[in-house]
XYZ file of C-alpha atoms in Angstrom:
333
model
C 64.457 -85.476 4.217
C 65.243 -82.132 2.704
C 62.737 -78.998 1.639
C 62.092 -75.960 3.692
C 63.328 -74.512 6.942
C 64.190 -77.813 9.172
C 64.381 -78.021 13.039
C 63.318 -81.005 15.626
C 60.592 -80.020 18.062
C 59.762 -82.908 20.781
C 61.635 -85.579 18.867
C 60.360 -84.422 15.879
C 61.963 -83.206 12.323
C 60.164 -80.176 11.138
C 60.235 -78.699 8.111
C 58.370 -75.333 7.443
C 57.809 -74.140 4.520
C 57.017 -70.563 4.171
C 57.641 -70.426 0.130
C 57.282 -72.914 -2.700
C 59.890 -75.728 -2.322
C 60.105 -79.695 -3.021
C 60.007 -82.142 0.152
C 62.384 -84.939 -0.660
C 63.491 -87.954 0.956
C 66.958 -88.836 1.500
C 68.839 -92.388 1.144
C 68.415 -93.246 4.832
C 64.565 -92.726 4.576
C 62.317 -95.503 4.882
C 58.180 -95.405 4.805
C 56.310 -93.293 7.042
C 53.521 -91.226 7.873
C 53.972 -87.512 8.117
C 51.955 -85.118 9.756
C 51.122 -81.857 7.819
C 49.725 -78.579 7.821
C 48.577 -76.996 5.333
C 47.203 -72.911 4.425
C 47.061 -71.481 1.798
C 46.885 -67.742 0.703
C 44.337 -65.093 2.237
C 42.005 -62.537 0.305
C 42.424 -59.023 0.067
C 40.055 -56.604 1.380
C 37.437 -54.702 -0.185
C 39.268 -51.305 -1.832
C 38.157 -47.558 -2.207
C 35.253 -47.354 0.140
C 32.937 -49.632 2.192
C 35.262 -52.410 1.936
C 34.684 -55.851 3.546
C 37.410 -58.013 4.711
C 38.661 -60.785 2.743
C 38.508 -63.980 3.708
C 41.039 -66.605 5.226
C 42.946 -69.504 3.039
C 41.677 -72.437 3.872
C 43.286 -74.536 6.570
C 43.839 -78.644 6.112
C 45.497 -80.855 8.149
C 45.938 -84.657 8.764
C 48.446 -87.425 7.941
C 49.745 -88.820 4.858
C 52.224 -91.208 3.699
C 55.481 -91.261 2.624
C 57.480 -94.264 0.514
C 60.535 -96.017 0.869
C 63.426 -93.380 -0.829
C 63.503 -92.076 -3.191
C 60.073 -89.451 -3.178
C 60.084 -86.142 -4.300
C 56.914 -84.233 -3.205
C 56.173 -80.328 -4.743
C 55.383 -77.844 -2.331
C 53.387 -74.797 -3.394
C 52.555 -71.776 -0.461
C 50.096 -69.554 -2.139
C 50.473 -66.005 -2.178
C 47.536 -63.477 -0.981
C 45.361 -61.924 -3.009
C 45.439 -58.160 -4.047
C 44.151 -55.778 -2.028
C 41.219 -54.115 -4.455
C 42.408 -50.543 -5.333
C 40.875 -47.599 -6.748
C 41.541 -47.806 -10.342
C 39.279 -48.976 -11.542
C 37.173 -47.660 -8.334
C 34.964 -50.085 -5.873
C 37.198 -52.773 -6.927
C 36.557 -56.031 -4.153
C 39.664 -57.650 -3.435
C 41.382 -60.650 -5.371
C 41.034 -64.131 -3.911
C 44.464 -65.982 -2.267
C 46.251 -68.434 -4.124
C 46.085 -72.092 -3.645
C 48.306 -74.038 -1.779
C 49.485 -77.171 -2.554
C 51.376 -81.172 -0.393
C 51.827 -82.423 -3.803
C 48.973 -83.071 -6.424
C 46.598 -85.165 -3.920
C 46.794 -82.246 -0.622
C 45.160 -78.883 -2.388
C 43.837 -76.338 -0.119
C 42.081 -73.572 -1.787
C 42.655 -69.430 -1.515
C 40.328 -66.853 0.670
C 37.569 -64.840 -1.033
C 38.271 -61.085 -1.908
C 36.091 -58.880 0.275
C 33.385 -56.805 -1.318
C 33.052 -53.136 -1.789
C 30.237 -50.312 -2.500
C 28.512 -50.080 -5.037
C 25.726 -52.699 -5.541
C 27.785 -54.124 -8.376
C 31.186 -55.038 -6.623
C 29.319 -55.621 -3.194
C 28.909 -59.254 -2.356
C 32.539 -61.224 -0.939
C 34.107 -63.330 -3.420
C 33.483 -67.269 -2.239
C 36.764 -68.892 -1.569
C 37.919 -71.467 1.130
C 36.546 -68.733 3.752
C 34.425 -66.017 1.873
C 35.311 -62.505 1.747
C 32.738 -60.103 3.424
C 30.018 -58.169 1.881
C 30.580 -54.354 1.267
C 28.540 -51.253 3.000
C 25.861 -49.284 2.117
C 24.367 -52.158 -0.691
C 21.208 -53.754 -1.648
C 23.067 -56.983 -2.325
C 25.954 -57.093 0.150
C 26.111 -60.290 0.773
C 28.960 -62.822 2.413
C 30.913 -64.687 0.468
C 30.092 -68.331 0.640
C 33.165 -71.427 1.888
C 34.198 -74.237 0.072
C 35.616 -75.678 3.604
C 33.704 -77.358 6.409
C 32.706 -75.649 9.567
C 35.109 -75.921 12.462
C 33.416 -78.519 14.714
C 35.508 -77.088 17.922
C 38.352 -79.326 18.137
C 41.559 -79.605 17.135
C 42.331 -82.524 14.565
C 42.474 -83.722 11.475
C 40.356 -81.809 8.642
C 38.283 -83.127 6.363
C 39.506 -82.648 2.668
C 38.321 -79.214 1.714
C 39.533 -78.255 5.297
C 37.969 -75.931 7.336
C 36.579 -72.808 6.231
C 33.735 -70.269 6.898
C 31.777 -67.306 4.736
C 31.917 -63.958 5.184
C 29.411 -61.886 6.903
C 26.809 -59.787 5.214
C 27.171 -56.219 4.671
C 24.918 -53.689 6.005
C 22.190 -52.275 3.413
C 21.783 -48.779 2.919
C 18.919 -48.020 4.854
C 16.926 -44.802 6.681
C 18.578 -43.078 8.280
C 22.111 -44.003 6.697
C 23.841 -47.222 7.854
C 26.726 -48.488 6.016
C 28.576 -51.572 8.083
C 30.984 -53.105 5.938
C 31.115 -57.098 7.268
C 34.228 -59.439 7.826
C 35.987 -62.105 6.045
C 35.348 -65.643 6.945
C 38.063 -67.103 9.238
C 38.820 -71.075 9.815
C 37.448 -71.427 12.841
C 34.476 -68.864 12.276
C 32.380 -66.727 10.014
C 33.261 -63.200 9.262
C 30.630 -60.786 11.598
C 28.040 -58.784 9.979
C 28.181 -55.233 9.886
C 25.727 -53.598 12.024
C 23.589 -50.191 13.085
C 23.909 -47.571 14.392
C 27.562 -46.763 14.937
C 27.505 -48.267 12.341
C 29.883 -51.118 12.850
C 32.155 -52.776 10.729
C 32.609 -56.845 10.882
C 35.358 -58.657 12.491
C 36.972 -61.105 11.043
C 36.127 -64.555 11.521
C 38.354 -66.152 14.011
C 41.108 -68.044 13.436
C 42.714 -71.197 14.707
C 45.833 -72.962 16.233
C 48.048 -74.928 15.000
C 48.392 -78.349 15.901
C 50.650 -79.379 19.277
C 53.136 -80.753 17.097
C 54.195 -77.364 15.642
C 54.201 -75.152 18.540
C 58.152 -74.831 18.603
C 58.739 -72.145 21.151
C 61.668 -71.054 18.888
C 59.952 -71.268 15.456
C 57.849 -67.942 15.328
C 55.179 -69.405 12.868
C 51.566 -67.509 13.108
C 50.533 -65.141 14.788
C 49.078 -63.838 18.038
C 45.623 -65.239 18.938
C 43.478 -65.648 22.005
C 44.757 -66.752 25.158
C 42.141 -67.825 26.701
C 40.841 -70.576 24.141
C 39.730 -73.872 26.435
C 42.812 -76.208 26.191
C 40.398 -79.358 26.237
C 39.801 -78.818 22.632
C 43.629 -79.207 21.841
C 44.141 -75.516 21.733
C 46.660 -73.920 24.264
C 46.702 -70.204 26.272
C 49.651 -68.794 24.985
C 48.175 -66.875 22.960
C 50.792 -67.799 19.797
C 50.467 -70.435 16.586
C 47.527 -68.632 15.159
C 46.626 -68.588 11.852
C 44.095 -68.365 9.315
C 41.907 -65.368 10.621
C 39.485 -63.366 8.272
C 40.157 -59.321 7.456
C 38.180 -57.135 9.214
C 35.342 -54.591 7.332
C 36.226 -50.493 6.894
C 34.647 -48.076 9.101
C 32.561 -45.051 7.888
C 30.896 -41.968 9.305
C 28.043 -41.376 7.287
C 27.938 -37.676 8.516
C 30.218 -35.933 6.352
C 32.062 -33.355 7.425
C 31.755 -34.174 11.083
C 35.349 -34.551 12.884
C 33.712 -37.993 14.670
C 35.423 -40.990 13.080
C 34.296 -44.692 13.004
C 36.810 -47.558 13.778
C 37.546 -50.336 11.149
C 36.666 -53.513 13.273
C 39.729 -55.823 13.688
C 40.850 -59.129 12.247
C 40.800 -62.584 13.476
C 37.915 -61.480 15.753
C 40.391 -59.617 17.656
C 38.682 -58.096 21.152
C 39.082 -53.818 20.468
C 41.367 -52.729 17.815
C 44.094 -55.219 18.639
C 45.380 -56.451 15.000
C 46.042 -58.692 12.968
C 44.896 -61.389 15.105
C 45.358 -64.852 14.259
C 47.029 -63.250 11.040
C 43.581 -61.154 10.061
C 44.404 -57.598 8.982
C 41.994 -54.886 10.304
C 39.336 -52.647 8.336
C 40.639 -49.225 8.000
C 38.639 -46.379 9.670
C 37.224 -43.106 8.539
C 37.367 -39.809 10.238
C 35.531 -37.750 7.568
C 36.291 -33.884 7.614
C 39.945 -34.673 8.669
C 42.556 -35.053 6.154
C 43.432 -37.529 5.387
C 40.163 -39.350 5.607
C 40.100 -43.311 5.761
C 42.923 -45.168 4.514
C 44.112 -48.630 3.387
C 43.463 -51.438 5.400
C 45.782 -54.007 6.971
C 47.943 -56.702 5.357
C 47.293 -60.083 6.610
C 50.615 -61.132 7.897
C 52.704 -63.307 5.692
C 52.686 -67.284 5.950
C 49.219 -66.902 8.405
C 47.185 -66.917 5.289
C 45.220 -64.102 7.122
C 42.690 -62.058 5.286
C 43.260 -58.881 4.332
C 41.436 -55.603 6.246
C 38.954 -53.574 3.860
C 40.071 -49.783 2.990
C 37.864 -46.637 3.249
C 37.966 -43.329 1.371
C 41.069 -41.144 1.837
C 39.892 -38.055 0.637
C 39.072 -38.301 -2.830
C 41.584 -40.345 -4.136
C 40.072 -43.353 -2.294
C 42.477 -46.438 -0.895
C 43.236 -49.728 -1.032
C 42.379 -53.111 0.600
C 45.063 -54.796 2.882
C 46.474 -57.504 1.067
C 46.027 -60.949 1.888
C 48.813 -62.716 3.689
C 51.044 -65.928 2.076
C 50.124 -69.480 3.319
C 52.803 -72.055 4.835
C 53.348 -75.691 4.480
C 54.320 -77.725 7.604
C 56.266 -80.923 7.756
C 56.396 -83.465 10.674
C 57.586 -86.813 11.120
C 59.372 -88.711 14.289
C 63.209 -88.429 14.422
């Protein structure tokens, strides 16, 4: 067949997609079933201030398949959503794009992560849900359209496997802020939390299947390395994908020179980002200029959620920008 990047892996043809394309058989092909993968676009973080993280694209895989020649199958790799910027200000971040195996294989986009004020605070929903903003009466996670991750590797079912965002920190006595974390595939987005305050993680992510960890092919991203290989995952730490952005950080006391960390993506341990393609919150060091900034991209074709943004002075900044989604191919040589 043609369509995409194409390599063999373990006496397999390959063929990775990492933009829109058509998958088409040639005159030597006869019916089979093809394996496939299947993410679609991430959602930007929350922008200006208190941003959460947007969530992951949702993740679907299985087997489907494929007539005697000739088929022609459409391939559409969403794009991530929009970072939310400051004009107008405490805009959340835009949901991912869809991605598409022909008409009957949809997988949805990630939710936009929220942002202060109570009006713009709550993730979007999405395949994973973008997390709540800080500092809000109604900062709630965005809800998932996909199924929770039941621990192992394997086929998903048809809204694949998603998770909501975590739930922003209310403004409370004395001040706590805690922007949360975008959902991820294989976990919901963390809630911000007192006193630091903290910023969410991202949810975590998950690995692709054995059948598309080429050593040579570079697709995902870093991810844990010490995931239990029963469950089909393996440690090297690579093939990651699908990881939710991770919430701003903010120092409530103004004008001190003490900042606050943006919590990472993908449920990345410290500030090691973007894991399992999860950008990372910004974070705030208010009284030094310049204050905050823009948080992380997801990386492209992860479908990683974008990291939320926090004031820079006051001009405020933008989400991170949701990363693209991929299509994967497989069938035996």
């Amino acid at each position: 067949a043609t369509g995409g990047a194409i390599s063999k892996y373990d006496d397999k043809w390959i063929h990775t997609f990492v933009s829109s394309g058509t998958f088409a058989t040639g005159p030597t092909w006869t019916s089979a079933t093809v394996e496939y993968v299947v993410v679609a676009g991430g959602g930007g973080g929350g922008g200006h201030i208190q941003g959460g993280g947007g969530g992951a694209g949702g993740y679907r895989t299985g087997t489907t398949p494929i007539g005697a020649h000739p088929v022609s199958t459409t391939i559409t790799v969403g794009g991530g959503g929009l970072g939310g910027e400051v004009n107008p200000v405490y805009a959340k971040g835009n949901n991912g794009s869809a991605s598409l195996f022909g008409s009957p294989i949809p997988v949805a986009g990630g939710g936009g992560g929220g942002v202060y004020p109570t009006g713009s605070a709550p993730g979007n929903p999405g395949a994973s849900g973008g997390g709540g903003g800080g500092a809000s009466s109604s900062s709630t996670g965005g809800t998932a359209s996909g199924d929770p991750f039941p621990g192992t590797i394997g086929a998903t079912p048809t809204n694949g496997w998603g998770h909501p965002g975590g739930d922003g920190l209310p403004l409370g006595s004395p001040p706590s802020y805690g922007p949360a974390g975008g959902g991820g595939a294989g976990a919901a987005g963390s809630d911000g939390s007192a006193p630091d305050p903290a910023a969410g993680k991202g949810g975590a992510g998950i690995q692709l299947p054995a059948t598309f960890r080429d050593p040579v092919s570079g697709v995902g991203a870093p991810g844990p390395t010490s995931a239990p290989t029963p469950n089909g995952f393996d440690t090297s730490g690579k093939y990651w994908v699908a990881g939710g952005g991770g919430g701003t950080g903010y120092n409530p006391a103004e004008g001190s020179a003490l900042g606050v960390d943006g919590a990472p993506g993908g449920a990345a341990p410290g500030s090691n980002t973007p894991y399992a393609g999860g950008g990372g919150g910004a974070g705030d060091n208010s009284g030094v200029t310049p204050a905050g900034g823009r948080g992380a991209p997801g990386w492209a074709n992860t479908g990683g959620g974008g990291g939320g943004a926090e004031r820079l002075g006051p001009t405020g900044a933008g989400g991170g920008n949701g990363g693209s989604g991929i299509v994967l191919i497989a069938y035996p040589e």
